[in-house]
Short mmCIF file of C-alpha atoms in Angstrom, two decimals:
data_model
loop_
_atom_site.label_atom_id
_atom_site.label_comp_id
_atom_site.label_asym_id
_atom_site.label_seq_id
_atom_site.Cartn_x
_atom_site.Cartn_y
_atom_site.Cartn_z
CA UNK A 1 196.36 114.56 97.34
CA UNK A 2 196.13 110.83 98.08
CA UNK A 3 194.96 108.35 96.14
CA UNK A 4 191.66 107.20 96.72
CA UNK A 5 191.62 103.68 98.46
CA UNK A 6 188.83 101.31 97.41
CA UNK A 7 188.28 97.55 98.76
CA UNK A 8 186.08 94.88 96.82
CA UNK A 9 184.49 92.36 99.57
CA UNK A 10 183.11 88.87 99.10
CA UNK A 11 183.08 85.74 101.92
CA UNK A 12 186.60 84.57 101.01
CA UNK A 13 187.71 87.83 98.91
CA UNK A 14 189.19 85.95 96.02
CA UNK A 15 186.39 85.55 92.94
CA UNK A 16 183.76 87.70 93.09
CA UNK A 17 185.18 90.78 94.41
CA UNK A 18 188.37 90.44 92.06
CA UNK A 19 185.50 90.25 89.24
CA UNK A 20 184.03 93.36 90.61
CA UNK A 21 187.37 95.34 90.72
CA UNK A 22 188.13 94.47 87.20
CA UNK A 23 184.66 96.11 86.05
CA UNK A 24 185.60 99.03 88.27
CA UNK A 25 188.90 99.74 86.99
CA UNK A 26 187.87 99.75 83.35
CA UNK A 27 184.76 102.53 85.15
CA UNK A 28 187.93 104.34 86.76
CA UNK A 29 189.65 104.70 83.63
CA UNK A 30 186.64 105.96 81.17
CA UNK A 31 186.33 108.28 84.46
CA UNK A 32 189.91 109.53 84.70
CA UNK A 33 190.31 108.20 88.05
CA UNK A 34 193.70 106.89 89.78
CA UNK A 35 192.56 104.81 92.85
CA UNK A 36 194.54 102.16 95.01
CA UNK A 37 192.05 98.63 94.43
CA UNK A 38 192.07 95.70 96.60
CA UNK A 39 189.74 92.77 97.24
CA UNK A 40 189.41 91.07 100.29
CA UNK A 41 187.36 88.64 102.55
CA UNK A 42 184.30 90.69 104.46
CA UNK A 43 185.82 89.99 107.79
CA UNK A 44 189.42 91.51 106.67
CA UNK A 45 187.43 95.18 105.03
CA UNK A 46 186.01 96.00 108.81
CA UNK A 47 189.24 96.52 109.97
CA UNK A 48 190.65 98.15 107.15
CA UNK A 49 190.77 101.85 106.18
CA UNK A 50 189.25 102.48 102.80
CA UNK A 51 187.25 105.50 101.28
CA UNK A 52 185.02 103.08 99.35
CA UNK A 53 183.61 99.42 99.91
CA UNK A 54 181.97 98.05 96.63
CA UNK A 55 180.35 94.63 97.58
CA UNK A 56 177.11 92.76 96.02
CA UNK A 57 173.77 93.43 97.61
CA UNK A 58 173.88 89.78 99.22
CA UNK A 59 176.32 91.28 102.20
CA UNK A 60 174.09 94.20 102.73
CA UNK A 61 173.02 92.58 105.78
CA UNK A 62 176.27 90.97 107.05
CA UNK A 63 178.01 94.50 106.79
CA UNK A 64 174.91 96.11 108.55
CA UNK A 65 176.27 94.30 111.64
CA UNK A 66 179.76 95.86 111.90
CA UNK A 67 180.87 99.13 112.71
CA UNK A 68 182.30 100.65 110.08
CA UNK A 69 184.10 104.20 109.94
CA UNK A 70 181.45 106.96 108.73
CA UNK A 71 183.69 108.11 105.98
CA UNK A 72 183.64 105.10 104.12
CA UNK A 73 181.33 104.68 101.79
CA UNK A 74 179.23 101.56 100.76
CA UNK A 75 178.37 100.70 97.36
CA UNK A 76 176.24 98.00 97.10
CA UNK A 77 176.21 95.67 93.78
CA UNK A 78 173.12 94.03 92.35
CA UNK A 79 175.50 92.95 89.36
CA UNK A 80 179.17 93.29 90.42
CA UNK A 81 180.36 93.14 86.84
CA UNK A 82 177.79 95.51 85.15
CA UNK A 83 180.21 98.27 84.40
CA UNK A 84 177.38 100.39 83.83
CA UNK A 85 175.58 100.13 87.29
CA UNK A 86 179.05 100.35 88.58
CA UNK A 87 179.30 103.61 87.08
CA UNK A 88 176.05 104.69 87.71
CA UNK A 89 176.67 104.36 91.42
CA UNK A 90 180.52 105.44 91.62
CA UNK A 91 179.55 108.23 90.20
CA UNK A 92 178.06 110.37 92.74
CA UNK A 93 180.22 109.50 95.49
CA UNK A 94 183.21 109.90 93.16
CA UNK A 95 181.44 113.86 92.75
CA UNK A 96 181.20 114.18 96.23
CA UNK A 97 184.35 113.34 97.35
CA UNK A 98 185.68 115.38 94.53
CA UNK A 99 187.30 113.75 92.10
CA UNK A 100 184.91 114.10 89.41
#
């Protein structure tokens, strides 16, 4: 099976989403998880083939404007280091994609 492919976005995809994937990775690992991580800029995750974006609420709106593939899914941050909200929304896409 292949791994799982998730991308962290913020504007210029260095700080915050690199924050963000750190949080995740220690979720991943509690969670037995292998995934391939990433973080990039928002413009660069449109065109790029992921199974999961995780991104802070603030780019709800901006991503709400592209077209992105229907099997991605979007995980939207209120916190993007709170490894518990993290988890608590991982989580049941992680189940349905099954790998939990």
């Amino acid at each position: 099976m292949a791994k799982l492919n998730i991308l962290f976005v913020c504007g210029a995809g260095l700080g915050s989403s690199f924050a963000a994937q750190m949080s995740t990775e220690d979720v991943l690992n509690k969670l037995g998880v292998v995934a391939n991580l990433d973080h990039v800029d928002i413009s660069s995750a449109v065109s790029m083939k992921s199974d999961i974006i995780i991104t802070a609420e603030n780019f709800r709106s901006q991503f709400e404007k592209f077209s992105i593939d229907p099997s991605t899914t979007l995980i939207y941050l209120k916190n993007i280091v709170s490894k518990p909200e993290i988890e608590e929304k991982i989580t049941p896409v992680l189940k349905n994609k099954g790998l939990l």
